[in-house]
Coordinates of C-alpha atoms and ligand atoms in Angstrom, one line a residue:
X1 CA 3.7 -102.1 -28.5
X2 CA 0.9 -104.5 -29.4
X3 CA -0.9 -106.8 -27.0
X4 CA -1.9 -110.1 -28.6
X5 CA -4.4 -111.4 -26.1
X6 CA -6.6 -109.0 -24.1
X7 CA -8.3 -110.6 -21.1
X8 CA -11.1 -109.4 -18.9
X9 CA -11.4 -111.3 -15.5
X10 CA -14.5 -111.0 -13.3
X11 CA -12.4 -111.1 -10.0
X12 CA -9.0 -110.4 -8.7
X13 CA -7.6 -113.9 -7.8
X14 CA -9.2 -115.3 -10.9
X15 CA -7.2 -112.8 -12.9
X16 CA -4.0 -114.0 -11.3
X17 CA -4.9 -117.6 -12.0
X18 CA -5.4 -116.9 -15.7
X19 CA -2.2 -114.8 -15.9
X20 CA -0.3 -117.7 -14.3
X21 CA -1.6 -120.2 -16.9
X22 CA -0.7 -117.8 -19.8
X23 CA 2.8 -117.3 -18.4
X24 CA 3.3 -121.0 -18.1
X25 CA 2.3 -121.4 -21.8
X26 CA 5.0 -118.9 -22.8
X27 CA 3.3 -115.4 -22.8
X28 CA 4.7 -112.4 -21.0
X29 CA 1.7 -111.1 -18.9
X30 CA 0.8 -108.0 -17.0
X31 CA -2.3 -108.0 -14.7
X32 CA -3.9 -104.6 -14.1
X33 CA -6.1 -103.8 -11.1
X34 CA -9.2 -102.4 -12.8
X35 CA -9.1 -100.6 -16.2
X36 CA -5.7 -98.8 -16.3
X37 CA -5.4 -95.0 -16.6
X38 CA -1.7 -95.4 -17.3
X39 CA 0.0 -96.9 -20.3
X40 CA 1.5 -100.4 -19.8
X41 CA 4.6 -100.5 -17.7
X42 CA 6.2 -103.4 -19.6
X43 CA 6.2 -105.0 -23.0
X44 CA 4.0 -108.0 -22.9
X45 CA 2.0 -110.5 -25.0
X46 CA -1.1 -110.5 -22.9
X47 CA -2.9 -108.3 -20.4
X48 CA -5.4 -109.4 -17.8
X49 CA -7.7 -106.6 -16.6
X50 CA -8.9 -107.7 -13.1
X51 CA -12.4 -106.4 -12.4
X52 CA -14.7 -107.1 -9.4
X53 CA -17.8 -107.8 -11.5
X54 CA -18.8 -111.3 -10.6
X55 CA -21.7 -110.5 -8.4
X56 CA -22.5 -106.8 -9.1
X57 CA -25.6 -105.7 -11.0
X58 CA -25.5 -107.0 -14.6
X59 CA -25.6 -103.5 -16.1
X60 CA -22.6 -102.5 -14.1
X61 CA -20.7 -105.6 -15.0
X62 CA -21.5 -104.9 -18.7
X63 CA -20.3 -101.3 -18.4
X64 CA -17.1 -102.2 -16.7
X65 CA -16.3 -105.0 -19.1
X66 CA -17.0 -102.8 -22.1
X67 CA -14.6 -100.2 -20.6
X68 CA -12.0 -102.9 -20.3
X69 CA -12.6 -104.0 -23.9
X70 CA -12.1 -100.4 -25.2
X71 CA -8.8 -100.1 -23.3
X72 CA -7.6 -103.5 -24.5
X73 CA -8.5 -102.6 -28.1
X74 CA -6.6 -99.3 -27.7
X75 CA -3.6 -101.5 -26.9
X76 CA -4.1 -103.5 -30.1
X77 CA -5.4 -106.7 -28.6
X78 CA -6.0 -109.2 -31.4
X79 CA -8.2 -111.5 -29.4
X80 CA -10.4 -111.0 -26.3
X81 CA -10.7 -113.5 -23.5
X82 CA -13.5 -113.1 -20.9
X83 CA -12.5 -115.1 -17.8
X84 CA -14.9 -116.3 -15.2
X85 CA -14.8 -118.8 -12.4
X86 CA -14.1 -122.5 -13.0
X87 CA -17.4 -123.3 -11.1
X88 CA -19.2 -120.9 -13.5
X89 CA -20.2 -118.7 -10.5
X90 CA -23.2 -116.7 -11.6
X91 CA -26.8 -115.9 -10.8
X92 CA -29.9 -116.4 -13.0
X93 CA -29.4 -112.8 -14.1
X94 CA -25.7 -113.2 -14.9
X95 CA -23.2 -112.0 -15.1
X96 CA -21.6 -114.5 -17.6
X97 CA -24.5 -114.2 -20.1
X98 CA -25.0 -110.5 -20.2
X99 CA -21.2 -109.7 -20.3
X100 CA -20.6 -112.3 -23.1
X101 CA -23.5 -110.9 -25.1
X102 CA -22.3 -107.3 -24.7
X103 CA -18.7 -108.2 -25.7
X104 CA -20.1 -110.1 -28.8
X105 CA -22.1 -107.1 -29.8
X106 CA -19.2 -104.7 -29.3
X107 CA -16.8 -107.0 -31.3
X108 CA -19.4 -107.6 -34.0
X109 CA -19.2 -111.4 -33.7
X110 CA -22.1 -113.9 -33.8
X111 CA -20.3 -116.9 -32.3
X112 CA -18.2 -117.7 -29.2
X113 CA -17.5 -120.5 -26.8
X114 CA -18.0 -120.9 -23.1
X115 CA -16.3 -123.5 -20.9
X116 CA -15.1 -123.3 -17.3
X117 CA -13.1 -126.6 -17.8
X118 CA -9.9 -126.6 -15.9
X119 CA -8.7 -130.2 -15.5
X120 CA -5.6 -129.3 -13.5
X121 CA -8.0 -128.0 -10.9
X122 CA -10.4 -131.0 -11.3
X123 CA -13.1 -129.0 -13.1
X124 CA -14.3 -131.0 -16.1
X125 CA -17.2 -130.6 -18.5
X126 CA -18.8 -133.7 -20.1
X127 CA -22.0 -133.6 -22.2
X128 CA -22.4 -130.0 -21.0
X129 CA -22.4 -131.0 -17.4
X130 CA -19.8 -129.4 -15.1
X131 CA -18.0 -131.6 -12.5
X132 CA -16.1 -130.3 -9.5
X133 CA -13.8 -133.2 -8.5
X134 CA -15.8 -136.4 -8.7
X135 CA -19.3 -134.9 -8.3
X136 CA -21.6 -132.7 -10.3
X137 CA -21.4 -128.9 -9.6
X138 CA -24.8 -128.9 -7.8
X139 CA -23.5 -131.6 -5.4
X140 CA -20.1 -130.0 -4.8
X141 CA -21.1 -127.5 -2.0
X142 CA -21.5 -124.8 -4.7
X143 CA -25.3 -125.3 -4.4
X144 CA -25.0 -123.5 -1.0
X145 CA -22.8 -120.6 -2.0
X146 CA -24.0 -117.5 -0.3
X147 CA -23.9 -115.2 -3.4
X148 CA -23.9 -117.5 -6.4
X149 CA -25.7 -120.8 -5.5
X150 CA -25.2 -123.2 -8.4
X151 CA -28.1 -125.6 -8.3
X152 CA -27.9 -127.0 -11.9
X153 CA -24.8 -128.6 -13.4
X154 CA -26.1 -128.4 -17.0
X155 CA -24.2 -125.4 -18.4
X156 CA -26.3 -125.2 -21.5
X157 CA -29.4 -124.6 -19.4
X158 CA -27.5 -122.4 -16.9
X159 CA -26.2 -120.1 -19.6
X160 CA -29.4 -120.1 -21.7
X161 CA -31.2 -118.6 -18.7
X162 CA -28.8 -115.7 -18.8
X163 CA -28.8 -114.8 -22.5
X164 CA -31.0 -114.1 -25.5
X165 CA -28.5 -115.8 -27.8
X166 CA -29.1 -119.5 -28.5
X167 CA -26.8 -121.7 -26.5
X168 CA -25.5 -125.1 -27.9
X169 CA -22.9 -127.7 -27.1
X170 CA -19.6 -128.9 -28.7
X171 CA -19.6 -132.3 -27.1
X172 CA -16.7 -134.6 -26.4
X173 CA -17.2 -136.6 -29.5
X174 CA -16.0 -133.6 -31.6
X175 CA -13.4 -132.4 -29.1
X176 CA -11.7 -135.8 -28.9
X177 CA -11.3 -135.8 -32.7
X178 CA -9.4 -132.6 -32.8
X179 CA -9.5 -129.1 -34.3
X180 CA -11.0 -130.0 -37.7
X181 CA -14.0 -131.9 -36.1
X182 CA -14.4 -129.0 -33.6
X183 CA -14.5 -126.6 -36.6
X184 CA -17.1 -128.7 -38.4
X185 CA -19.2 -128.8 -35.2
X186 CA -18.9 -125.0 -34.9
X187 CA -20.1 -124.5 -38.5
X188 CA -23.0 -126.8 -37.9
X189 CA -24.0 -124.9 -34.7
X190 CA -23.8 -121.6 -36.5
X191 CA -26.1 -122.9 -39.2
X192 CA -28.6 -123.8 -36.5
X193 CA -28.5 -120.2 -35.2
X194 CA -26.4 -121.0 -32.0
X195 CA -24.4 -118.0 -30.8
X196 CA -22.6 -119.5 -27.7
X197 CA -21.4 -123.1 -27.4
X198 CA -20.5 -124.8 -24.2
X199 CA -17.5 -127.0 -24.8
X200 CA -16.8 -130.4 -23.2
X201 CA -13.2 -130.9 -22.0
X202 CA -12.0 -133.5 -19.5
X203 CA -8.2 -133.3 -19.9
X204 CA -5.5 -130.8 -20.9
X205 CA -5.2 -132.7 -24.2
X206 CA -8.8 -131.7 -24.9
X207 CA -8.0 -128.1 -24.2
X208 CA -4.9 -128.3 -26.4
X209 CA -7.0 -129.7 -29.2
X210 CA -9.6 -126.9 -28.7
X211 CA -6.9 -124.2 -28.9
X212 CA -6.3 -124.2 -32.7
X213 CA -10.1 -124.2 -33.4
X214 CA -10.3 -120.8 -31.6
X215 CA -7.6 -119.1 -33.5
X216 CA -9.9 -116.9 -35.6
X217 CA -12.5 -116.1 -32.9
X218 CA -12.6 -112.5 -31.8
X219 CA -13.9 -113.5 -28.4
X220 CA -13.3 -116.5 -26.2
X221 CA -15.1 -116.9 -22.9
X222 CA -13.8 -119.5 -20.4
X223 CA -12.3 -120.3 -17.0
X224 CA -8.5 -120.2 -16.9
X225 CA -8.1 -123.6 -18.4
X226 CA -8.6 -122.8 -22.1
X227 CA -5.7 -120.3 -21.8
X228 CA -3.2 -123.2 -22.1
X229 CA -4.1 -123.8 -25.7
X230 CA -4.1 -120.2 -27.0
X231 CA -0.5 -118.9 -27.0
X232 CA 0.5 -121.5 -29.7
X233 CA -2.0 -119.8 -32.1
X234 CA 0.3 -116.7 -31.9
X235 CA 3.5 -118.8 -32.5
X236 CA 4.4 -118.7 -28.8
X237 CA 5.8 -121.8 -27.0
X238 CA 6.5 -122.2 -23.2
X239 CA 9.8 -120.6 -22.1
X240 CA 11.5 -119.5 -18.9
X241 CA 11.9 -116.1 -20.4
X242 CA 8.1 -115.5 -20.2
X243 CA 8.3 -115.5 -16.4
X244 CA 11.5 -113.5 -16.1
X245 CA 11.2 -110.6 -13.6
X246 CA 13.8 -108.0 -12.6
X247 CA 16.2 -109.4 -10.0
X248 CA 14.8 -109.6 -6.5
X249 CA 16.5 -107.6 -3.7
X250 CA 15.7 -105.8 -0.5
X251 CA 14.2 -107.0 2.8
X252 CA 11.6 -109.9 3.0
X253 CA 8.3 -110.1 4.9
X254 CA 5.0 -112.0 5.1
X255 CA 1.7 -110.5 6.2
X256 CA -1.3 -112.8 6.7
X257 CA -5.0 -112.0 7.2
X258 CA -6.2 -115.4 6.0
X259 CA -7.8 -117.8 8.5
X260 CA -8.1 -120.7 6.1
X261 CA -6.9 -124.1 7.1
X262 CA -3.8 -124.0 4.8
X263 CA -2.8 -120.6 6.0
X264 CA -3.1 -121.7 9.7
X265 CA -0.7 -124.5 8.9
X266 CA 1.7 -122.2 7.0
X267 CA 1.8 -119.8 10.0
X268 CA 2.5 -122.7 12.4
X269 CA 5.3 -123.9 10.1
X270 CA 6.9 -120.5 10.0
X271 CA 6.7 -120.0 13.8
X272 CA 8.1 -123.6 14.3
X273 CA 11.0 -122.7 12.1
X274 CA 12.1 -120.2 14.8
X275 CA 11.7 -117.1 12.6
X276 CA 10.3 -113.9 14.0
X277 CA 6.5 -113.9 14.0
X278 CA 4.0 -111.5 15.6
X279 CA 0.3 -112.2 16.1
X280 CA -2.0 -109.2 16.1
X281 CA -5.2 -109.1 18.1
X282 CA -8.4 -107.8 16.5
X283 CA -9.8 -106.9 19.9
X284 CA -6.9 -104.5 20.6
X285 CA -7.5 -102.8 17.2
X286 CA -11.2 -102.4 18.2
X287 CA -10.1 -100.9 21.5
X288 CA -8.3 -98.2 19.6
X289 CA -4.7 -99.3 20.1
X290 CA -2.4 -98.4 17.1
X291 CA -1.6 -102.0 16.4
X292 CA 0.0 -101.2 13.0
X293 CA 2.6 -98.9 14.6
X294 CA 3.3 -101.5 17.3
X295 CA 3.9 -104.1 14.6
X296 CA 6.2 -101.9 12.7
X297 CA 8.2 -101.0 15.8
X298 CA 8.5 -104.8 16.5
X299 CA 9.5 -105.5 12.9
X300 CA 12.0 -102.7 12.3
X301 CA 15.1 -104.3 14.0
X302 CA 14.3 -107.9 13.1
X303 CA 13.5 -107.6 9.4
X304 CA 17.1 -106.6 8.6
X305 CA 18.3 -110.1 9.2
X306 CA 15.6 -112.2 7.5
X307 CA 11.9 -112.6 6.7
X308 CA 9.4 -111.7 9.4
X309 CA 5.7 -112.6 9.7
X310 CA 2.9 -110.4 11.0
X311 CA -0.5 -112.3 11.1
X312 CA -4.0 -112.1 12.3
X313 CA -4.5 -115.7 11.3
X314 CA -6.4 -117.6 13.9
X315 CA -8.3 -120.9 14.4
X316 CA -12.0 -121.0 13.6
X317 CA -13.0 -120.8 17.3
X318 CA -11.0 -117.7 17.9
X319 CA -12.3 -116.1 14.7
X320 CA -15.9 -116.8 15.6
X321 CA -15.5 -115.3 19.1
X322 CA -14.0 -112.1 17.6
X323 CA -16.8 -112.0 15.0
X324 CA -19.4 -112.5 17.7
X325 CA -18.0 -109.4 19.6
X326 CA -17.3 -107.1 16.7
X327 CA -19.5 -108.3 13.8
X328 CA -18.3 -110.4 10.9
X329 CA -17.9 -107.5 8.4
X330 CA -16.6 -105.0 10.9
X331 CA -14.0 -107.4 12.2
X332 CA -12.9 -108.3 8.6
X333 CA -12.7 -104.7 7.5
X334 CA -10.8 -103.6 10.5
X335 CA -8.2 -106.4 10.3
X336 CA -7.8 -105.8 6.5
X337 CA -7.1 -102.1 7.1
X338 CA -4.6 -102.8 9.8
X339 CA -2.7 -105.5 7.8
X340 CA -2.7 -103.2 4.7
X341 CA -1.2 -100.4 6.8
X342 CA 1.4 -102.8 8.1
X343 CA 2.3 -104.0 4.6
X344 CA 2.7 -100.4 3.5
X345 CA 4.8 -99.6 6.6
X346 CA 7.0 -102.7 5.9
X347 CA 7.7 -101.5 2.4
X348 CA 8.6 -98.1 4.0
X349 CA 11.2 -100.0 6.1
X350 CA 12.8 -101.4 3.0
X351 CA 10.8 -104.6 2.3
X352 CA 10.9 -105.3 -1.4
X353 CA 9.8 -109.0 -1.3
X354 CA 6.4 -109.3 0.2
X355 CA 4.1 -112.3 0.6
X356 CA 0.4 -111.6 1.4
X357 CA -1.9 -114.3 2.5
X358 CA -5.7 -114.0 2.0
X359 CA -7.8 -113.0 -1.0
X360 CA -9.6 -110.0 0.5
X361 CA -6.4 -109.2 2.4
X362 CA -4.5 -109.1 -0.8
X363 CA -7.0 -106.7 -2.4
X364 CA -6.6 -104.4 0.6
X365 CA -2.8 -104.5 0.5
X366 CA -2.5 -103.9 -3.2
X367 CA -4.8 -100.9 -2.8
X368 CA -2.8 -99.5 0.2
X369 CA 0.4 -100.0 -1.8
X370 CA -1.0 -98.1 -4.7
X371 CA -0.3 -101.0 -7.1
X372 CA -2.0 -100.7 -10.5
X373 CA -0.1 -103.2 -12.6
X374 CA 1.7 -106.4 -11.8
X375 CA 4.0 -108.3 -14.1
X376 CA 3.5 -112.0 -13.6
X377 CA 6.6 -114.1 -12.8
X378 CA 7.4 -117.7 -11.8
X379 CA 5.0 -119.9 -10.0
X380 CA 5.6 -120.6 -6.3
X381 CA 2.8 -123.1 -6.0
X382 CA -0.2 -123.7 -8.4
X383 CA -2.1 -120.5 -8.7
X384 CA 0.4 -118.3 -6.9
X385 CA 3.1 -116.6 -8.9
X386 CA 5.7 -114.0 -7.8
X387 CA 4.8 -110.7 -9.4
X388 CA 6.7 -107.4 -9.9
X389 CA 5.0 -104.1 -9.4
X390 CA 5.7 -100.4 -8.9
X391 CA 4.4 -99.0 -5.7
X392 CA 4.5 -95.4 -4.5
X393 CA 5.4 -96.8 -1.1
X394 CA 8.6 -98.2 -2.6
X395 CA 10.0 -94.9 -3.7
X396 CA 10.0 -95.6 -7.4
X397 CA 11.8 -99.0 -7.0
X398 CA 10.0 -102.1 -8.1
X399 CA 8.6 -104.5 -5.5
X400 CA 8.2 -108.3 -5.6
X401 CA 4.9 -109.4 -4.3
X402 CA 3.1 -112.8 -4.0
X403 CA -0.7 -112.9 -3.3
X404 CA -1.8 -116.2 -1.9
X405 CA -5.5 -116.8 -1.6
X406 CA -6.6 -118.9 1.4
X407 CA -6.2 -122.5 0.7
X408 CA -3.4 -122.3 -1.7
X409 CA 0.2 -123.3 -1.0
X410 CA 2.1 -126.0 0.8
X411 CA 2.7 -125.8 4.6
X412 CA 6.2 -124.3 4.1
X413 CA 4.9 -121.7 1.7
X414 CA 6.1 -118.7 3.7
X415 CA 9.7 -119.8 3.7
X416 CA 9.7 -121.6 0.4
X417 CA 8.5 -118.5 -1.5
X418 CA 11.7 -116.7 -0.9
X419 CA 13.8 -119.5 -2.3
X420 CA 12.0 -119.6 -5.7
X421 CA 14.4 -118.1 -8.2
X422 CA 13.1 -114.9 -9.7
Ligands
ADP1 P1 -9.0 -116.2 2.6 O1 -8.3 -116.1 1.2 O2 -8.3 -117.2 3.4 O3 -10.5 -116.3 2.5 P2 -9.3 -113.4 3.1 O4 -8.3 -112.3 3.3 O5 -10.1 -113.4 1.8 O6 -8.7 -114.8 3.3 O7 -10.4 -113.3 4.2 C1 -10.2 -113.4 5.6 C2 -11.0 -112.4 6.3 O8 -11.0 -112.6 7.7 C3 -10.5 -110.9 6.1 O9 -11.6 -110.1 6.0 C4 -9.8 -110.7 7.4 O10 -9.6 -109.3 7.7 C5 -10.6 -111.4 8.4 N1 -9.8 -111.8 9.6 C6 -8.5 -112.1 9.6 N2 -8.1 -112.4 10.8 C7 -9.2 -112.4 11.6 C8 -9.4 -112.7 13.0 N3 -8.4 -113.1 13.8 N4 -10.6 -112.5 13.4 C9 -11.6 -112.2 12.6 N5 -11.5 -111.9 11.3 C10 -10.3 -112.0 10.8

């Protein structure tokens, strides 16, 4: 079994985003949680190793990325893709520069590209400047990010501050002309001693023109957008077969620990549809009540006849008040633990189709379910595919799971998800 494209993603939901794009371009994809200890569970064209390395110390990010690289190489990966955020989230120390450099050294290559462009998500790069929607990155709100404030939209400058390699630009003039012009520009940059080139792209057509020019590169670094142009290099075209999962069966449930606006609307929509829904109260968890057992007792008789929802989702005012009494982190961790226990308990009751809302909540649930690998299936809404995974809680039977980060999904997501063919 040989993997064609080996991907290293610097966070969990970013990994799913990349995997989703590769599947839509025709590749069969598995996402792993960390560097796997086990062999691959399915035959696939691409693997995305999900790390949590975006904001850790650069030396740790490098070590984890190199471990992922070694594992991907052991699976035969022909090309390596380092995936970061479409807003180029990083600090002046890294980790995009240090990880890119370490991967280049390990792969023995003196040139790669870097571009977070993802036009489907309104991230475009022009003259090396990154736009989020209609404004420059440093006017988009990202300048105030608590961990990775992005105060400069010029990616050549941003990346140059993080790396010893010389950073250059493949600008839109070359990209608009197509793969040959891009190839000529790359040759020119190499001759000038450039090691990493930011690439302009303002449309999917730009990314599709870029794809063929990357065919021989041992390493590509990018957001998830560039992925749409790579499968064709391996002779792969979009197909329904790429997203095929084993047939779904078993009971259905939704757990939600997300308090984002979209999730609040989705919870309201589910409740208004008359389906069974249970709100859990963080203050009762804090008071020592076994809220998870209560929720499972509530769900057991109901889940037999259709999807149930268990949620801690609340309006901003209620969340603030809980956070004020328990502390932000303590409240978050406690709710995550409880929802993860409920997810595991629901699978114990026979749930085999599970929707989880919330990025951090998803991480907690995947961990509680002992999931190490997920095969990526059809998309429910942009960025949210159904996945298939083995879980020790499911007694050796596969489980269908969809992990929805906060603001993704239409209002009817919690009911629509179960109607998507898979
Ligand atoms: P999102 O993807 O919407 O950001 P996350 O799961 O990443 O969702 O984050 C939501 C955080 O809020 C989690 O840590 C979760 O445990 C916490 N949380 C959920 N419900 C409540 C609540 N009612 N009060 C306080 N914190 C909550």
